[in-house]
Amino acid sequence: MSQFSESDYRPEVLVVTPGIGEAGLALAYIRLHDPAVDGPLKDQYDRVIAISSRCVHVGCPVRYVAAAQSFVCPCHGGVYNFRGIRTGGPPPRPLDRFYTLIRDDRVWIGPRYSVNDELRRFSPRAPGEPLDGIGQFLYPATPSTPPAPSQAKS
Ligand code: FES
């Protein structure tokens, strides 16, 4: 917990699918919940924010640029603000997130989920699928088995 702050993201490599090498890894940008930015806590999974680096346009890896407090995608110019909400370019929704839980002063990372522009949670959607308005009905979640929770690997 002491490695994370409210004002900056820390990149962490996650083991999403064990046993398949680099193909099973994902990158998450992690920070603590900030009531001034994020509003009141929704629940116990909201105390730590873990944002997926996978762009929701077609899946390129985004990079967090601290000076601009934005996530930037190199492929087609997608830009997301500090909270991962799209502010420019073609992505159709905010960046996906991972469930988080604090136990024994450590951060545990759970399955990925998708969010709409109000950061309401939805089961994971594929890149390119919007979640606002009629989009949430046009692109229902595809059935899948959620991966086992993994711990940040440093
Ligand atoms: S993949 Fe990120 S903007 Fe296209």
mmCIF file of C-alpha atoms and ligand atoms in Angstrom:
data_model
loop_
_atom_site.group_PDB
_atom_site.id
_atom_site.type_symbol
_atom_site.label_atom_id
_atom_site.label_comp_id
_atom_site.label_asym_id
_atom_site.label_seq_id
_atom_site.Cartn_x
_atom_site.Cartn_y
_atom_site.Cartn_z
ATOM 1 C CA MET A 1 0.000 0.000 0.000
ATOM 2 C CA SER A 2 2.791 2.439 0.847
ATOM 3 C CA GLN A 3 3.978 2.309 -2.805
ATOM 4 C CA PHE A 4 0.810 3.961 -4.079
ATOM 5 C CA SER A 5 -0.471 7.541 -3.883
ATOM 6 C CA GLU A 6 -3.652 9.415 -4.803
ATOM 7 C CA SER A 7 -1.941 11.819 -7.163
ATOM 8 C CA ASP A 8 0.053 9.553 -9.474
ATOM 9 C CA TYR A 9 -0.213 6.157 -11.137
ATOM 10 C CA ARG A 10 2.273 3.380 -10.632
ATOM 11 C CA PRO A 11 2.516 0.812 -13.457
ATOM 12 C CA GLU A 12 2.411 -2.824 -12.328
ATOM 13 C CA VAL A 13 2.689 -6.012 -14.358
ATOM 14 C CA LEU A 14 -0.085 -8.490 -13.558
ATOM 15 C CA VAL A 15 -0.160 -12.211 -14.169
ATOM 16 C CA VAL A 16 -3.600 -12.627 -15.724
ATOM 17 C CA THR A 17 -3.129 -16.140 -17.141
ATOM 18 C CA PRO A 18 -0.340 -18.097 -15.436
ATOM 19 C CA GLY A 19 1.849 -20.557 -17.327
ATOM 20 C CA ILE A 20 1.817 -18.996 -20.802
ATOM 21 C CA GLY A 21 4.698 -16.565 -20.449
ATOM 22 C CA GLU A 22 4.424 -12.974 -21.597
ATOM 23 C CA ALA A 23 1.107 -13.633 -23.346
ATOM 24 C CA GLY A 24 -0.453 -14.046 -19.921
ATOM 25 C CA LEU A 25 0.727 -10.703 -18.577
ATOM 26 C CA ALA A 26 -1.130 -7.394 -18.452
ATOM 27 C CA LEU A 27 -0.166 -3.911 -17.345
ATOM 28 C CA ALA A 28 -2.266 -1.899 -14.922
ATOM 29 C CA TYR A 29 -1.816 1.675 -13.743
ATOM 30 C CA ILE A 30 -2.579 1.806 -10.040
ATOM 31 C CA ARG A 31 -3.295 4.649 -7.596
ATOM 32 C CA LEU A 32 -5.307 5.225 -4.439
ATOM 33 C CA HIS A 33 -8.867 6.538 -4.527
ATOM 34 C CA ASP A 34 -8.975 10.331 -4.162
ATOM 35 C CA PRO A 35 -12.361 11.630 -2.928
ATOM 36 C CA ALA A 36 -11.627 15.067 -4.423
ATOM 37 C CA VAL A 37 -11.246 13.518 -7.878
ATOM 38 C CA ASP A 38 -13.234 10.287 -7.710
ATOM 39 C CA GLY A 39 -16.082 11.299 -5.390
ATOM 40 C CA PRO A 40 -17.247 9.165 -2.502
ATOM 41 C CA LEU A 41 -16.145 5.534 -2.256
ATOM 42 C CA LYS A 42 -18.578 3.172 -4.018
ATOM 43 C CA ASP A 43 -17.568 0.090 -2.060
ATOM 44 C CA GLN A 44 -14.550 -1.892 -0.817
ATOM 45 C CA TYR A 45 -13.341 -2.468 -4.401
ATOM 46 C CA ASP A 46 -13.017 1.264 -4.988
ATOM 47 C CA ARG A 47 -10.267 2.124 -2.489
ATOM 48 C CA VAL A 48 -7.567 1.421 -5.052
ATOM 49 C CA ILE A 49 -7.996 2.340 -8.740
ATOM 50 C CA ALA A 50 -6.372 -0.096 -11.208
ATOM 51 C CA ILE A 51 -6.717 0.971 -14.840
ATOM 52 C CA SER A 52 -5.965 -1.411 -17.708
ATOM 53 C CA SER A 53 -3.368 -0.306 -20.239
ATOM 54 C CA ARG A 54 -5.345 -1.856 -23.111
ATOM 55 C CA CYS A 55 -6.901 0.863 -25.275
ATOM 56 C CA VAL A 56 -10.608 0.235 -25.788
ATOM 57 C CA HIS A 57 -10.456 1.261 -29.455
ATOM 58 C CA VAL A 58 -8.637 -1.748 -30.885
ATOM 59 C CA GLY A 59 -6.384 -2.774 -28.020
ATOM 60 C CA CYS A 60 -3.042 -0.981 -28.345
ATOM 61 C CA PRO A 61 -1.205 -0.323 -25.066
ATOM 62 C CA VAL A 62 -1.800 3.149 -23.654
ATOM 63 C CA ARG A 63 0.817 5.036 -21.649
ATOM 64 C CA TYR A 64 0.202 7.324 -18.704
ATOM 65 C CA VAL A 65 1.774 10.758 -19.191
ATOM 66 C CA ALA A 66 2.115 12.293 -15.734
ATOM 67 C CA ALA A 67 2.819 15.834 -16.983
ATOM 68 C CA ALA A 68 -0.510 15.870 -18.834
ATOM 69 C CA GLN A 69 -2.314 13.675 -16.275
ATOM 70 C CA SER A 70 -3.618 11.703 -19.245
ATOM 71 C CA PHE A 71 -3.424 8.263 -20.818
ATOM 72 C CA VAL A 72 -2.307 8.436 -24.433
ATOM 73 C CA CYS A 73 -2.640 5.762 -27.101
ATOM 74 C CA PRO A 74 0.046 5.793 -29.825
ATOM 75 C CA CYS A 75 -1.995 3.960 -32.464
ATOM 76 C CA HIS A 76 -4.817 6.345 -33.443
ATOM 77 C CA GLY A 77 -4.463 9.229 -31.010
ATOM 78 C CA GLY A 78 -6.878 8.130 -28.313
ATOM 79 C CA VAL A 79 -6.605 10.252 -25.150
ATOM 80 C CA TYR A 80 -8.105 9.554 -21.731
ATOM 81 C CA ASN A 81 -8.104 11.829 -18.686
ATOM 82 C CA PHE A 82 -6.699 11.095 -15.211
ATOM 83 C CA ARG A 83 -9.708 8.890 -14.393
ATOM 84 C CA GLY A 84 -9.424 6.945 -17.665
ATOM 85 C CA ILE A 85 -12.387 8.656 -19.333
ATOM 86 C CA ARG A 86 -11.988 9.315 -23.059
ATOM 87 C CA THR A 87 -11.301 12.949 -23.921
ATOM 88 C CA GLY A 88 -10.194 12.580 -27.536
ATOM 89 C CA GLY A 89 -9.781 10.227 -30.472
ATOM 90 C CA PRO A 90 -11.790 7.164 -31.501
ATOM 91 C CA PRO A 91 -12.100 5.039 -28.298
ATOM 92 C CA PRO A 92 -15.807 4.421 -27.576
ATOM 93 C CA ARG A 93 -15.668 4.226 -23.762
ATOM 94 C CA PRO A 94 -13.353 4.751 -20.757
ATOM 95 C CA LEU A 95 -10.404 2.460 -20.115
ATOM 96 C CA ASP A 96 -11.243 -0.840 -18.446
ATOM 97 C CA ARG A 97 -10.375 -1.407 -14.803
ATOM 98 C CA PHE A 98 -9.511 -4.272 -12.493
ATOM 99 C CA TYR A 99 -11.235 -5.064 -9.232
ATOM 100 C CA THR A 100 -8.963 -4.356 -6.272
ATOM 101 C CA LEU A 101 -9.038 -5.334 -2.645
ATOM 102 C CA ILE A 102 -6.829 -4.333 0.276
ATOM 103 C CA ARG A 103 -5.857 -7.166 2.575
ATOM 104 C CA ASP A 104 -3.100 -7.106 5.201
ATOM 105 C CA ASP A 105 -1.843 -3.792 3.799
ATOM 106 C CA ARG A 106 -1.364 -5.327 0.340
ATOM 107 C CA VAL A 107 -3.263 -4.633 -2.858
ATOM 108 C CA TRP A 108 -4.879 -7.631 -4.529
ATOM 109 C CA ILE A 109 -5.964 -7.381 -8.130
ATOM 110 C CA GLY A 110 -9.073 -9.203 -9.342
ATOM 111 C CA PRO A 111 -10.819 -9.601 -12.703
ATOM 112 C CA ARG A 112 -11.060 -6.890 -15.324
ATOM 113 C CA TYR A 113 -14.315 -5.007 -15.838
ATOM 114 C CA SER A 114 -15.510 -2.338 -18.232
ATOM 115 C CA VAL A 115 -17.094 1.015 -17.386
ATOM 116 C CA ASN A 116 -19.325 3.536 -19.116
ATOM 117 C CA ASP A 117 -18.785 7.313 -19.119
ATOM 118 C CA GLU A 118 -20.257 7.543 -15.601
ATOM 119 C CA LEU A 119 -17.802 4.818 -14.484
ATOM 120 C CA ARG A 120 -20.659 2.400 -13.841
ATOM 121 C CA ARG A 121 -19.323 -1.165 -13.853
ATOM 122 C CA PHE A 122 -20.135 -3.702 -16.562
ATOM 123 C CA SER A 123 -18.774 -7.166 -17.242
ATOM 124 C CA PRO A 124 -15.725 -7.007 -19.525
ATOM 125 C CA ARG A 125 -16.374 -5.893 -23.084
ATOM 126 C CA ALA A 126 -14.119 -6.218 -26.120
ATOM 127 C CA PRO A 127 -12.314 -3.194 -27.547
ATOM 128 C CA GLY A 128 -14.538 -1.170 -29.850
ATOM 129 C CA GLU A 129 -17.741 -1.855 -27.943
ATOM 130 C CA PRO A 130 -19.439 1.244 -26.468
ATOM 131 C CA LEU A 131 -21.311 1.055 -23.174
ATOM 132 C CA ASP A 132 -23.314 4.253 -23.150
ATOM 133 C CA GLY A 133 -26.851 4.573 -24.438
ATOM 134 C CA ILE A 134 -27.925 1.726 -26.675
ATOM 135 C CA GLY A 135 -24.342 0.392 -26.808
ATOM 136 C CA GLN A 136 -24.747 -1.602 -23.608
ATOM 137 C CA PHE A 137 -27.585 -3.555 -25.240
ATOM 138 C CA LEU A 138 -25.991 -3.927 -28.669
ATOM 139 C CA TYR A 139 -22.796 -5.408 -27.211
ATOM 140 C CA PRO A 140 -23.713 -7.750 -24.368
ATOM 141 C CA ALA A 141 -20.914 -9.381 -22.416
ATOM 142 C CA THR A 142 -19.425 -12.487 -23.959
ATOM 143 C CA PRO A 143 -19.474 -15.441 -21.581
ATOM 144 C CA SER A 144 -16.101 -16.234 -20.111
ATOM 145 C CA THR A 145 -14.549 -17.662 -17.011
ATOM 146 C CA PRO A 146 -13.079 -14.897 -14.863
ATOM 147 C CA PRO A 147 -9.397 -15.417 -14.131
ATOM 148 C CA ALA A 148 -8.269 -16.164 -10.608
ATOM 149 C CA PRO A 149 -7.246 -13.082 -8.626
ATOM 150 C CA SER A 150 -3.589 -12.249 -9.077
ATOM 151 C CA GLN A 151 -1.194 -10.150 -7.107
ATOM 152 C CA ALA A 152 0.818 -7.324 -8.573
ATOM 153 C CA LYS A 153 4.207 -8.626 -9.684
ATOM 154 C CA SER A 154 7.151 -6.319 -9.186
HETATM 155 S S1 FES B 1 -6.037 1.517 -30.437
HETATM 156 FE FE1 FES B 1 -5.962 3.269 -29.146
HETATM 157 S S2 FES B 1 -6.779 4.845 -30.354
HETATM 158 FE FE2 FES B 1 -6.869 3.118 -31.641
#
